[in-house]
Amino acid sequence: MGVTKSEIFTEEQNKISMIAKAFGHPARVAILQHLFKMNTCVCGDLVEEIGLAQPTISQHLKELKNLGLIKGNVEGTSVCYCIDQEAWANMQELFSQFLNPNFSTPDGCC
């Protein structure tokens, strides 16, 4: 399969695609849900909560942080993570516009 030519797509299309890819793994969805449920920065109980090995959790956290959906703060010897509220609101707006386009069904179309 060929290389994706992301440069031929709009910035918006690429951003939607990257976010959708992040949501495509159930571990990342579970991490996000846990961070929302806790409504505070979480420092290490993700391994117990999610049930995956620390290196696996760390990799998923890295992906979510690189995407900008979560923030990480160093506290002592650990990193604490929480939802980036501003980035999350921007993502919601982006997906809202994508999922609710203003269109009408042409005559004769199903």
mmCIF file of N, CA and C in Angstrom:
data_model
loop_
_atom_site.group_PDB
_atom_site.id
_atom_site.type_symbol
_atom_site.label_atom_id
_atom_site.label_comp_id
_atom_site.label_asym_id
_atom_site.label_seq_id
_atom_site.Cartn_x
_atom_site.Cartn_y
_atom_site.Cartn_z
ATOM 1 N N MET A 1 0.844 -1.166 0.000
ATOM 2 C CA MET A 1 0.000 0.000 0.000
ATOM 3 C C MET A 1 0.896 1.237 0.000
ATOM 4 N N GLY A 2 0.512 2.264 -0.718
ATOM 5 C CA GLY A 2 1.309 3.471 -0.870
ATOM 6 C C GLY A 2 1.285 4.357 0.360
ATOM 7 N N VAL A 3 2.170 5.327 0.352
ATOM 8 C CA VAL A 3 2.270 6.297 1.428
ATOM 9 C C VAL A 3 1.097 7.270 1.324
ATOM 10 N N THR A 4 0.490 7.621 2.480
ATOM 11 C CA THR A 4 -0.586 8.593 2.479
ATOM 12 C C THR A 4 -0.015 9.962 2.159
ATOM 13 N N LYS A 5 -0.612 10.651 1.233
ATOM 14 C CA LYS A 5 -0.152 11.977 0.838
ATOM 15 C C LYS A 5 -0.965 13.022 1.584
ATOM 16 N N SER A 6 -0.674 13.166 2.865
ATOM 17 C CA SER A 6 -1.458 14.060 3.709
ATOM 18 C C SER A 6 -1.389 15.510 3.255
ATOM 19 N N GLU A 7 -0.335 15.873 2.537
ATOM 20 C CA GLU A 7 -0.207 17.262 2.108
ATOM 21 C C GLU A 7 -1.250 17.667 1.072
ATOM 22 N N ILE A 8 -1.906 16.701 0.429
ATOM 23 C CA ILE A 8 -2.932 17.054 -0.561
ATOM 24 C C ILE A 8 -4.290 17.300 0.103
ATOM 25 N N PHE A 9 -4.377 17.061 1.419
ATOM 26 C CA PHE A 9 -5.626 17.274 2.141
ATOM 27 C C PHE A 9 -5.535 18.532 2.996
ATOM 28 N N THR A 10 -6.676 19.051 3.365
ATOM 29 C CA THR A 10 -6.688 20.266 4.172
ATOM 30 C C THR A 10 -6.187 19.976 5.584
ATOM 31 N N GLU A 11 -5.814 21.034 6.274
ATOM 32 C CA GLU A 11 -5.391 20.903 7.663
ATOM 33 C C GLU A 11 -6.524 20.297 8.500
ATOM 34 N N GLU A 12 -7.738 20.737 8.222
ATOM 35 C CA GLU A 12 -8.907 20.217 8.945
ATOM 36 C C GLU A 12 -9.085 18.720 8.706
ATOM 37 N N GLN A 13 -8.970 18.279 7.466
ATOM 38 C CA GLN A 13 -9.110 16.858 7.141
ATOM 39 C C GLN A 13 -8.041 16.030 7.830
ATOM 40 N N ASN A 14 -6.827 16.515 7.847
ATOM 41 C CA ASN A 14 -5.741 15.799 8.517
ATOM 42 C C ASN A 14 -5.970 15.740 10.022
ATOM 43 N N LYS A 15 -6.445 16.825 10.621
ATOM 44 C CA LYS A 15 -6.689 16.864 12.068
ATOM 45 C C LYS A 15 -7.801 15.886 12.442
ATOM 46 N N ILE A 16 -8.896 15.888 11.691
ATOM 47 C CA ILE A 16 -10.000 14.957 11.956
ATOM 48 C C ILE A 16 -9.496 13.518 11.861
ATOM 49 N N SER A 17 -8.708 13.232 10.865
ATOM 50 C CA SER A 17 -8.169 11.893 10.669
ATOM 51 C C SER A 17 -7.284 11.456 11.833
ATOM 52 N N MET A 18 -6.425 12.370 12.306
ATOM 53 C CA MET A 18 -5.525 12.041 13.414
ATOM 54 C C MET A 18 -6.314 11.777 14.705
ATOM 55 N N ILE A 19 -7.326 12.572 14.958
ATOM 56 C CA ILE A 19 -8.142 12.377 16.155
ATOM 57 C C ILE A 19 -8.911 11.067 16.056
ATOM 58 N N ALA A 20 -9.479 10.808 14.891
ATOM 59 C CA ALA A 20 -10.222 9.554 14.689
ATOM 60 C C ALA A 20 -9.306 8.348 14.898
ATOM 61 N N LYS A 21 -8.066 8.460 14.448
ATOM 62 C CA LYS A 21 -7.109 7.367 14.647
ATOM 63 C C LYS A 21 -6.859 7.146 16.135
ATOM 64 N N ALA A 22 -6.726 8.237 16.897
ATOM 65 C CA ALA A 22 -6.513 8.116 18.346
ATOM 66 C C ALA A 22 -7.701 7.434 19.008
ATOM 67 N N PHE A 23 -8.900 7.774 18.566
ATOM 68 C CA PHE A 23 -10.106 7.156 19.129
ATOM 69 C C PHE A 23 -10.284 5.716 18.648
ATOM 70 N N GLY A 24 -9.477 5.306 17.685
ATOM 71 C CA GLY A 24 -9.597 3.971 17.117
ATOM 72 C C GLY A 24 -9.033 2.864 17.987
ATOM 73 N N HIS A 25 -8.435 3.200 19.109
ATOM 74 C CA HIS A 25 -7.905 2.176 20.008
ATOM 75 C C HIS A 25 -8.660 2.232 21.328
ATOM 76 N N PRO A 26 -9.229 1.105 21.761
ATOM 77 C CA PRO A 26 -10.044 1.123 22.990
ATOM 78 C C PRO A 26 -9.271 1.522 24.246
ATOM 79 N N ALA A 27 -7.965 1.282 24.279
ATOM 80 C CA ALA A 27 -7.188 1.690 25.460
ATOM 81 C C ALA A 27 -7.162 3.212 25.581
ATOM 82 N N ARG A 28 -7.015 3.897 24.449
ATOM 83 C CA ARG A 28 -6.996 5.359 24.503
ATOM 84 C C ARG A 28 -8.366 5.909 24.880
ATOM 85 N N VAL A 29 -9.411 5.276 24.389
ATOM 86 C CA VAL A 29 -10.771 5.684 24.773
ATOM 87 C C VAL A 29 -10.951 5.484 26.275
ATOM 88 N N ALA A 30 -10.496 4.348 26.801
ATOM 89 C CA ALA A 30 -10.613 4.074 28.241
ATOM 90 C C ALA A 30 -9.815 5.078 29.066
ATOM 91 N N ILE A 31 -8.636 5.436 28.598
ATOM 92 C CA ILE A 31 -7.816 6.428 29.308
ATOM 93 C C ILE A 31 -8.541 7.763 29.357
ATOM 94 N N LEU A 32 -9.059 8.208 28.226
ATOM 95 C CA LEU A 32 -9.794 9.478 28.186
ATOM 96 C C LEU A 32 -11.013 9.443 29.103
ATOM 97 N N GLN A 33 -11.760 8.345 29.057
ATOM 98 C CA GLN A 33 -12.934 8.225 29.923
ATOM 99 C C GLN A 33 -12.541 8.298 31.390
ATOM 100 N N HIS A 34 -11.447 7.654 31.744
ATOM 101 C CA HIS A 34 -10.996 7.679 33.139
ATOM 102 C C HIS A 34 -10.576 9.087 33.550
ATOM 103 N N LEU A 35 -9.867 9.782 32.679
ATOM 104 C CA LEU A 35 -9.445 11.140 32.997
ATOM 105 C C LEU A 35 -10.654 12.062 33.173
ATOM 106 N N PHE A 36 -11.681 11.878 32.352
ATOM 107 C CA PHE A 36 -12.904 12.677 32.514
ATOM 108 C C PHE A 36 -13.610 12.331 33.816
ATOM 109 N N LYS A 37 -13.671 11.048 34.120
ATOM 110 C CA LYS A 37 -14.359 10.600 35.339
ATOM 111 C C LYS A 37 -13.679 11.155 36.587
ATOM 112 N N MET A 38 -12.353 11.170 36.591
ATOM 113 C CA MET A 38 -11.615 11.640 37.753
ATOM 114 C C MET A 38 -11.674 13.165 37.867
ATOM 115 N N ASN A 39 -11.794 13.848 36.728
ATOM 116 C CA ASN A 39 -11.888 15.307 36.678
ATOM 117 C C ASN A 39 -10.745 15.990 37.438
ATOM 118 N N THR A 40 -9.593 15.360 37.402
ATOM 119 C CA THR A 40 -8.386 15.908 38.022
ATOM 120 C C THR A 40 -7.190 15.267 37.346
ATOM 121 N N CYS A 41 -6.011 15.745 37.646
ATOM 122 C CA CYS A 41 -4.820 15.111 37.080
ATOM 123 C C CYS A 41 -4.609 13.747 37.737
ATOM 124 N N VAL A 42 -4.235 12.779 36.928
ATOM 125 C CA VAL A 42 -4.054 11.399 37.380
ATOM 126 C C VAL A 42 -2.581 11.050 37.254
ATOM 127 N N CYS A 43 -2.018 10.516 38.334
ATOM 128 C CA CYS A 43 -0.575 10.231 38.378
ATOM 129 C C CYS A 43 -0.265 8.753 38.585
ATOM 130 N N GLY A 44 -0.657 7.853 37.820
ATOM 131 C CA GLY A 44 -0.137 6.512 37.997
ATOM 132 C C GLY A 44 -1.155 5.427 38.266
ATOM 133 N N ASP A 45 -2.380 5.750 38.591
ATOM 134 C CA ASP A 45 -3.349 4.687 38.822
ATOM 135 C C ASP A 45 -3.971 4.192 37.523
ATOM 136 N N LEU A 46 -3.485 4.681 36.387
ATOM 137 C CA LEU A 46 -4.019 4.226 35.102
ATOM 138 C C LEU A 46 -3.708 2.764 34.836
ATOM 139 N N VAL A 47 -2.551 2.297 35.284
ATOM 140 C CA VAL A 47 -2.196 0.892 35.069
ATOM 141 C C VAL A 47 -3.219 -0.001 35.767
ATOM 142 N N GLU A 48 -3.530 0.314 37.015
ATOM 143 C CA GLU A 48 -4.539 -0.469 37.743
ATOM 144 C C GLU A 48 -5.911 -0.330 37.107
ATOM 145 N N GLU A 49 -6.277 0.884 36.751
ATOM 146 C CA GLU A 49 -7.613 1.156 36.214
ATOM 147 C C GLU A 49 -7.837 0.517 34.853
ATOM 148 N N ILE A 50 -6.866 0.643 33.955
ATOM 149 C CA ILE A 50 -7.025 0.162 32.582
ATOM 150 C C ILE A 50 -6.662 -1.311 32.456
ATOM 151 N N GLY A 51 -5.677 -1.769 33.229
ATOM 152 C CA GLY A 51 -5.312 -3.175 33.204
ATOM 153 C C GLY A 51 -4.255 -3.541 32.176
ATOM 154 N N LEU A 52 -3.522 -2.553 31.699
ATOM 155 C CA LEU A 52 -2.437 -2.813 30.756
ATOM 156 C C LEU A 52 -1.106 -2.519 31.429
ATOM 157 N N ALA A 53 -0.030 -3.003 30.843
ATOM 158 C CA ALA A 53 1.311 -2.785 31.391
ATOM 159 C C ALA A 53 1.688 -1.307 31.317
ATOM 160 N N GLN A 54 2.551 -0.871 32.227
ATOM 161 C CA GLN A 54 2.974 0.532 32.278
ATOM 162 C C GLN A 54 3.538 1.031 30.949
ATOM 163 N N PRO A 55 4.418 0.272 30.274
ATOM 164 C CA PRO A 55 4.931 0.770 28.991
ATOM 165 C C PRO A 55 3.832 0.971 27.950
ATOM 166 N N THR A 56 2.832 0.114 27.961
ATOM 167 C CA THR A 56 1.715 0.235 27.021
ATOM 168 C C THR A 56 0.893 1.477 27.329
ATOM 169 N N ILE A 57 0.583 1.680 28.604
ATOM 170 C CA ILE A 57 -0.147 2.877 29.023
ATOM 171 C C ILE A 57 0.640 4.124 28.634
ATOM 172 N N SER A 58 1.943 4.108 28.889
ATOM 173 C CA SER A 58 2.794 5.259 28.569
ATOM 174 C C SER A 58 2.758 5.586 27.079
ATOM 175 N N GLN A 59 2.763 4.565 26.251
ATOM 176 C CA GLN A 59 2.710 4.788 24.800
ATOM 177 C C GLN A 59 1.388 5.424 24.391
ATOM 178 N N HIS A 60 0.297 4.948 24.958
ATOM 179 C CA HIS A 60 -1.015 5.530 24.640
ATOM 180 C C HIS A 60 -1.113 6.972 25.147
ATOM 181 N N LEU A 61 -0.571 7.227 26.339
ATOM 182 C CA LEU A 61 -0.563 8.584 26.869
ATOM 183 C C LEU A 61 0.257 9.514 25.972
ATOM 184 N N LYS A 62 1.368 9.009 25.473
ATOM 185 C CA LYS A 62 2.213 9.795 24.580
ATOM 186 C C LYS A 62 1.443 10.181 23.317
ATOM 187 N N GLU A 63 0.709 9.228 22.756
ATOM 188 C CA GLU A 63 -0.082 9.503 21.553
ATOM 189 C C GLU A 63 -1.134 10.576 21.824
ATOM 190 N N LEU A 64 -1.842 10.451 22.944
ATOM 191 C CA LEU A 64 -2.876 11.424 23.293
ATOM 192 C C LEU A 64 -2.278 12.800 23.585
ATOM 193 N N LYS A 65 -1.109 12.814 24.207
ATOM 194 C CA LYS A 65 -0.445 14.085 24.513
ATOM 195 C C LYS A 65 0.067 14.735 23.229
ATOM 196 N N ASN A 66 0.668 13.951 22.343
ATOM 197 C CA ASN A 66 1.152 14.492 21.068
ATOM 198 C C ASN A 66 0.019 15.090 20.249
ATOM 199 N N LEU A 67 -1.140 14.497 20.352
ATOM 200 C CA LEU A 67 -2.322 15.000 19.654
ATOM 201 C C LEU A 67 -2.856 16.266 20.319
ATOM 202 N N GLY A 68 -2.507 16.450 21.591
ATOM 203 C CA GLY A 68 -2.915 17.643 22.305
ATOM 204 C C GLY A 68 -4.204 17.510 23.092
ATOM 205 N N LEU A 69 -4.752 16.306 23.176
ATOM 206 C CA LEU A 69 -6.010 16.128 23.904
ATOM 207 C C LEU A 69 -5.811 16.060 25.412
ATOM 208 N N ILE A 70 -4.596 15.708 25.833
ATOM 209 C CA ILE A 70 -4.301 15.667 27.268
ATOM 210 C C ILE A 70 -3.027 16.467 27.530
ATOM 211 N N LYS A 71 -2.853 16.851 28.786
ATOM 212 C CA LYS A 71 -1.649 17.554 29.226
ATOM 213 C C LYS A 71 -0.956 16.690 30.260
ATOM 214 N N GLY A 72 0.345 16.814 30.345
ATOM 215 C CA GLY A 72 1.118 16.103 31.352
ATOM 216 C C GLY A 72 1.975 17.065 32.136
ATOM 217 N N ASN A 73 1.924 16.960 33.452
ATOM 218 C CA ASN A 73 2.727 17.791 34.339
ATOM 219 C C ASN A 73 3.608 16.896 35.193
ATOM 220 N N VAL A 74 4.876 17.252 35.315
ATOM 221 C CA VAL A 74 5.789 16.486 36.145
ATOM 222 C C VAL A 74 5.569 16.892 37.596
ATOM 223 N N GLU A 75 5.340 15.874 38.432
ATOM 224 C CA GLU A 75 5.190 16.093 39.877
ATOM 225 C C GLU A 75 6.087 15.090 40.578
ATOM 226 N N GLY A 76 7.231 15.557 41.036
ATOM 227 C CA GLY A 76 8.197 14.659 41.656
ATOM 228 C C GLY A 76 8.786 13.740 40.613
ATOM 229 N N THR A 77 8.648 12.438 40.853
ATOM 230 C CA THR A 77 9.197 11.455 39.914
ATOM 231 C C THR A 77 8.150 10.916 38.947
ATOM 232 N N SER A 78 6.925 11.432 39.017
ATOM 233 C CA SER A 78 5.888 10.930 38.126
ATOM 234 C C SER A 78 5.311 12.056 37.268
ATOM 235 N N VAL A 79 4.627 11.664 36.222
ATOM 236 C CA VAL A 79 3.940 12.608 35.352
ATOM 237 C C VAL A 79 2.450 12.430 35.579
ATOM 238 N N CYS A 80 1.779 13.545 35.808
ATOM 239 C CA CYS A 80 0.334 13.517 36.035
ATOM 240 C C CYS A 80 -0.371 14.027 34.782
ATOM 241 N N TYR A 81 -1.439 13.343 34.393
ATOM 242 C CA TYR A 81 -2.136 13.679 33.163
ATOM 243 C C TYR A 81 -3.556 14.134 33.448
ATOM 244 N N CYS A 82 -4.019 15.061 32.602
ATOM 245 C CA CYS A 82 -5.410 15.496 32.660
ATOM 246 C C CYS A 82 -5.841 15.931 31.264
ATOM 247 N N ILE A 83 -7.142 16.073 31.094
ATOM 248 C CA ILE A 83 -7.704 16.515 29.825
ATOM 249 C C ILE A 83 -7.300 17.971 29.594
ATOM 250 N N ASP A 84 -6.896 18.291 28.389
ATOM 251 C CA ASP A 84 -6.648 19.684 28.017
ATOM 252 C C ASP A 84 -7.998 20.248 27.580
ATOM 253 N N GLN A 85 -8.634 20.991 28.474
ATOM 254 C CA GLN A 85 -10.010 21.455 28.254
ATOM 255 C C GLN A 85 -10.150 22.302 26.993
ATOM 256 N N GLU A 86 -9.195 23.178 26.744
ATOM 257 C CA GLU A 86 -9.274 24.039 25.558
ATOM 258 C C GLU A 86 -9.142 23.216 24.276
ATOM 259 N N ALA A 87 -8.186 22.294 24.254
ATOM 260 C CA ALA A 87 -7.995 21.441 23.080
ATOM 261 C C ALA A 87 -9.218 20.551 22.869
ATOM 262 N N TRP A 88 -9.810 20.071 23.964
ATOM 263 C CA TRP A 88 -10.988 19.207 23.862
ATOM 264 C C TRP A 88 -12.159 19.991 23.271
ATOM 265 N N ALA A 89 -12.335 21.238 23.706
ATOM 266 C CA ALA A 89 -13.418 22.079 23.176
ATOM 267 C C ALA A 89 -13.204 22.345 21.682
ATOM 268 N N ASN A 90 -11.950 22.584 21.291
ATOM 269 C CA ASN A 90 -11.644 22.787 19.871
ATOM 270 C C ASN A 90 -11.944 21.536 19.059
ATOM 271 N N MET A 91 -11.587 20.367 19.613
ATOM 272 C CA MET A 91 -11.858 19.104 18.922
ATOM 273 C C MET A 91 -13.366 18.883 18.791
ATOM 274 N N GLN A 92 -14.120 19.194 19.836
ATOM 275 C CA GLN A 92 -15.578 19.041 19.783
ATOM 276 C C GLN A 92 -16.178 19.916 18.677
ATOM 277 N N GLU A 93 -15.702 21.141 18.570
ATOM 278 C CA GLU A 93 -16.195 22.051 17.531
ATOM 279 C C GLU A 93 -15.848 21.518 16.143
ATOM 280 N N LEU A 94 -14.623 21.037 15.975
ATOM 281 C CA LEU A 94 -14.183 20.479 14.701
ATOM 282 C C LEU A 94 -15.070 19.303 14.295
ATOM 283 N N PHE A 95 -15.316 18.387 15.231
ATOM 284 C CA PHE A 95 -16.139 17.217 14.918
ATOM 285 C C PHE A 95 -17.606 17.578 14.767
ATOM 286 N N SER A 96 -18.065 18.567 15.494
ATOM 287 C CA SER A 96 -19.453 19.016 15.359
ATOM 288 C C SER A 96 -19.700 19.522 13.946
ATOM 289 N N GLN A 97 -18.778 20.330 13.447
ATOM 290 C CA GLN A 97 -18.909 20.837 12.076
ATOM 291 C C GLN A 97 -18.824 19.712 11.051
ATOM 292 N N PHE A 98 -17.966 18.743 11.318
ATOM 293 C CA PHE A 98 -17.801 17.612 10.399
ATOM 294 C C PHE A 98 -19.028 16.703 10.396
ATOM 295 N N LEU A 99 -19.567 16.421 11.580
ATOM 296 C CA LEU A 99 -20.677 15.470 11.693
ATOM 297 C C LEU A 99 -22.051 16.087 11.430
ATOM 298 N N ASN A 100 -22.130 17.411 11.415
ATOM 299 C CA ASN A 100 -23.399 18.083 11.182
ATOM 300 C C ASN A 100 -23.286 19.084 10.029
ATOM 301 N N PRO A 101 -22.981 18.587 8.836
ATOM 302 C CA PRO A 101 -22.840 19.515 7.717
ATOM 303 C C PRO A 101 -24.201 20.078 7.310
ATOM 304 N N ASN A 102 -24.174 21.230 6.718
ATOM 305 C CA ASN A 102 -25.401 21.834 6.200
ATOM 306 C C ASN A 102 -25.560 21.372 4.763
ATOM 307 N N PHE A 103 -26.373 20.374 4.588
ATOM 308 C CA PHE A 103 -26.594 19.882 3.235
ATOM 309 C C PHE A 103 -28.038 19.440 3.089
ATOM 310 N N SER A 104 -28.487 19.381 1.855
ATOM 311 C CA SER A 104 -29.821 18.853 1.577
ATOM 312 C C SER A 104 -29.650 17.702 0.597
ATOM 313 N N THR A 105 -30.543 16.747 0.680
ATOM 314 C CA THR A 105 -30.485 15.590 -0.190
ATOM 315 C C THR A 105 -30.998 15.974 -1.572
ATOM 316 N N PRO A 106 -30.185 15.757 -2.608
ATOM 317 C CA PRO A 106 -30.640 16.076 -3.973
ATOM 318 C C PRO A 106 -31.835 15.216 -4.366
ATOM 319 N N ASP A 107 -32.679 15.759 -5.230
ATOM 320 C CA ASP A 107 -33.821 14.988 -5.732
ATOM 321 C C ASP A 107 -33.325 13.712 -6.391
ATOM 322 N N GLY A 108 -34.003 12.624 -6.120
ATOM 323 C CA GLY A 108 -33.670 11.357 -6.737
ATOM 324 C C GLY A 108 -32.562 10.591 -6.009
ATOM 325 N N CYS A 109 -32.021 11.184 -4.978
ATOM 326 C CA CYS A 109 -30.986 10.480 -4.208
ATOM 327 C C CYS A 109 -31.644 9.720 -3.072
ATOM 328 N N CYS A 110 -31.056 8.624 -2.688
ATOM 329 C CA CYS A 110 -31.626 7.811 -1.630
ATOM 330 C C CYS A 110 -31.586 8.558 -0.331
#
